[in-house]
Amino acid sequence: MDNQFKLKITVENLAPRNGTLFSPLWFGIHDGRFDTFDLNSPASIAIERLAEDGNAEDLMEDFNDTEGGFAQGLIGTTPDPFLDLFPGDIVSTIVSIDNSIPGSKYFSYASMILPSNDAFFGNENAIEHQIFDDAGNFVPTSFIISGTEILDAGTEVNDEDRFNAVGVGPVPLIDFQPNTGIDEKGVIIQHPGFIPDGNILSPKDVENAVPTSSADFTVPNYPIALISISEVDDTTSEDDDILGQVFGSEDDDLFKVGITPGFDGDGDFVFGSSGDDIFDVTNASGNNLLEGGKDNDLFFLGRNNRIIAGDGDDTIFVSTGSGNVITGGPGTDSFWIAISSLPEGVNTITDFELEVDVLGIGDLDLEFSDLSLTQDGTNTVISTETQDLAILLGVQSNSLSEANFVFV
C-alpha cells in the first residue's frame, strides 16, 4: 500500500463585498496533541501575535517544537509575500503527507480577522478535523467558518484606533506598529463584534481605507471562510498548486471540461463575465470555482464545487453530485436540487431568498408532501424519506411552503 498522499488545501473568503478580510491562513497537520489555544484562558504569545498583527511566526515555532507535529504552512493570495484574503478570494496549496506517520492525522488552522485589534478564528479542539481515519484512509474534509466563531484574543482593547488596529487606515494589510494597542490582560472569548459607529464599520477619520461597511460578522449567518481538503493525483505537477484560470467573453460562452481550452475541471477558476453562459462540470474532478458574472447563466454541477452564479436569473442543476456550495446572487435563481435521480449527497445553498428564488425537483415521483423540512440551528435541511437533499443556510423551515418549490 502506497502511504504517500498529495492533499490540496483550499481556502475561500466567503464574506460579502466590503466584508471581513483575514490574514494568510496558518495550518498544521498533527497527531492530535497540538493545542492552539483554550477558550476562557489567556492567549499565548503566539496567538497574541497572530490575533494582533497577523503574524504566525511564533505559532509556527511552537508547532515545530511540538512532538506530534508533522506538517504546517501558510496559505495566502500569493506565495511571496503572503497577502491577506479579501472577500471572494480563493487560494490553495498542495502538501505531501505520509499517512503511516502518526502525526499526520488531524488538521488545525488559525487566522487574524481584518480589520481588528485582536480578532481571530481557529479550532480550539485539536481533534475536531480528522483527515485520516484509524486505518490510514484519507477523509475528505470541507467546512464553513461563520461569524459566531470569531474570537477576541483578550490581549488588546478593541478601540479600533487606526494606529492600533491592523487594517484600519490607508495601508490595510501591514501593521507598521505592532503591539501599540492598550493591553487588555483578558482571556480568549467569543468576539462581541465591532463598534457600531467605530472606524471599521463607519470610518470617519481614516482616508483611503479599504471599505469594510459590511464587516459586521455578528449579523446572523455571516459567512467568513470555506476550508476544504481533498486528495489530488500523485502525478500532479507543482504548477497545479495554483488554480487554473479560464475567463469568458462578453458573449454567450460554453465552459465544459475537455472542450473549453485550459479547463480540465480539477481545481479551476472559471469566470463567465457577461452573456448567458453555460457551465458544465458534470464529469469534472471537482474543487472548481465557477463565477457566472452578469446575465442569465446555466450550471450543470458535479461534486465538490463552489458556485457563485452572480447577477441575473440563473439556473443551477446539481445532477447526481454532492458537496457543492452554491450562491445564487442577485436575481431570480432556480436551484434544481434533484433531477431524474437523487444526488449522491447533500448540497448547500447559501442565499436562498424566499420571495424570489425557487427550488426545483424534476423527473422524480416526488411531491411536496414527500419532503421533510428540518430546522438545524439557523439552517433548513430538505430531505426525502431516504436521504438529505439540500441545506439552506439562514432559512427557517417553517417559512418554506409548497409555493417555494417546482415539481416537473
mmCIF file with all atom_site columns, C-alpha atoms in Angstrom, residues 16-17 291-297 307-316 325-335 349-353 356-358:
data_model
loop_
_atom_site.group_PDB
_atom_site.id
_atom_site.type_symbol
_atom_site.label_atom_id
_atom_site.label_alt_id
_atom_site.label_comp_id
_atom_site.label_asym_id
_atom_site.label_entity_id
_atom_site.label_seq_id
_atom_site.pdbx_PDB_ins_code
_atom_site.Cartn_x
_atom_site.Cartn_y
_atom_site.Cartn_z
_atom_site.occupancy
_atom_site.B_iso_or_equiv
_atom_site.pdbx_formal_charge
_atom_site.auth_seq_id
_atom_site.auth_comp_id
_atom_site.auth_asym_id
_atom_site.auth_atom_id
_atom_site.pdbx_PDB_model_num
ATOM 1  C CA . PRO A 1 16  ? -19.826 39.776 1.353   1.00 0.00 ? 16  PRO A CA 1
ATOM 2  C CA . ARG A 1 17  ? -18.478 42.714 -0.609  1.00 0.00 ? 17  ARG A CA 1
ATOM 3  C CA . GLU A 1 291 ? -18.468 32.502 -11.251 1.00 0.00 ? 291 GLU A CA 1
ATOM 4  C CA . GLY A 1 292 ? -21.242 33.364 -13.663 1.00 0.00 ? 292 GLY A CA 1
ATOM 5  C CA . GLY A 1 293 ? -20.847 37.129 -13.628 1.00 0.00 ? 293 GLY A CA 1
ATOM 6  C CA . LYS A 1 294 ? -23.676 39.068 -15.266 1.00 0.00 ? 294 LYS A CA 1
ATOM 7  C CA . ASP A 1 295 ? -26.753 37.883 -17.174 1.00 0.00 ? 295 ASP A CA 1
ATOM 8  C CA . ASN A 1 296 ? -28.662 34.590 -17.010 1.00 0.00 ? 296 ASN A CA 1
ATOM 9  C CA . ASP A 1 297 ? -26.348 31.616 -16.628 1.00 0.00 ? 297 ASP A CA 1
ATOM 10 C CA . ILE A 1 307 ? -20.595 28.224 -7.424  1.00 0.00 ? 307 ILE A CA 1
ATOM 11 C CA . ILE A 1 308 ? -21.241 31.972 -7.385  1.00 0.00 ? 308 ILE A CA 1
ATOM 12 C CA . ALA A 1 309 ? -23.911 32.427 -10.038 1.00 0.00 ? 309 ALA A CA 1
ATOM 13 C CA . GLY A 1 310 ? -23.778 36.232 -9.953  1.00 0.00 ? 310 GLY A CA 1
ATOM 14 C CA . ASP A 1 311 ? -26.205 38.830 -11.273 1.00 0.00 ? 311 ASP A CA 1
ATOM 15 C CA . GLY A 1 312 ? -29.149 37.641 -13.325 1.00 0.00 ? 312 GLY A CA 1
ATOM 16 C CA . ASP A 1 313 ? -31.798 34.929 -13.305 1.00 0.00 ? 313 ASP A CA 1
ATOM 17 C CA . ASP A 1 314 ? -29.595 31.854 -13.050 1.00 0.00 ? 314 ASP A CA 1
ATOM 18 C CA . THR A 1 315 ? -30.463 28.151 -13.150 1.00 0.00 ? 315 THR A CA 1
ATOM 19 C CA . ILE A 1 316 ? -28.425 25.557 -11.275 1.00 0.00 ? 316 ILE A CA 1
ATOM 20 C CA . VAL A 1 325 ? -21.671 25.149 -2.123  1.00 0.00 ? 325 VAL A CA 1
ATOM 21 C CA . ILE A 1 326 ? -23.953 27.375 -4.210  1.00 0.00 ? 326 ILE A CA 1
ATOM 22 C CA . THR A 1 327 ? -24.561 31.125 -4.034  1.00 0.00 ? 327 THR A CA 1
ATOM 23 C CA . GLY A 1 328 ? -27.229 32.384 -6.412  1.00 0.00 ? 328 GLY A CA 1
ATOM 24 C CA . GLY A 1 329 ? -26.589 36.104 -6.064  1.00 0.00 ? 329 GLY A CA 1
ATOM 25 C CA . PRO A 1 330 ? -28.970 38.895 -7.162  1.00 0.00 ? 330 PRO A CA 1
ATOM 26 C CA . GLY A 1 331 ? -31.864 37.947 -9.403  1.00 0.00 ? 331 GLY A CA 1
ATOM 27 C CA . THR A 1 332 ? -34.448 35.172 -9.503  1.00 0.00 ? 332 THR A CA 1
ATOM 28 C CA . ASP A 1 333 ? -32.497 31.937 -9.262  1.00 0.00 ? 333 ASP A CA 1
ATOM 29 C CA . SER A 1 334 ? -33.708 28.364 -9.728  1.00 0.00 ? 334 SER A CA 1
ATOM 30 C CA . PHE A 1 335 ? -31.966 25.684 -7.668  1.00 0.00 ? 335 PHE A CA 1
ATOM 31 C CA . ILE A 1 349 ? -27.332 26.861 -0.853  1.00 0.00 ? 349 ILE A CA 1
ATOM 32 C CA . THR A 1 350 ? -26.018 29.954 0.918   1.00 0.00 ? 350 THR A CA 1
ATOM 33 C CA . ASP A 1 351 ? -28.523 32.664 -0.056  1.00 0.00 ? 351 ASP A CA 1
ATOM 34 C CA . PHE A 1 352 ? -31.964 31.265 -0.859  1.00 0.00 ? 352 PHE A CA 1
ATOM 35 C CA . GLU A 1 353 ? -34.458 34.164 -0.978  1.00 0.00 ? 353 GLU A CA 1
ATOM 36 C CA . VAL A 1 356 ? -37.540 35.491 -5.083  1.00 0.00 ? 356 VAL A CA 1
ATOM 37 C CA . ASP A 1 357 ? -35.861 32.134 -5.712  1.00 0.00 ? 357 ASP A CA 1
ATOM 38 C CA . VAL A 1 358 ? -37.315 28.694 -6.379  1.00 0.00 ? 358 VAL A CA 1
#
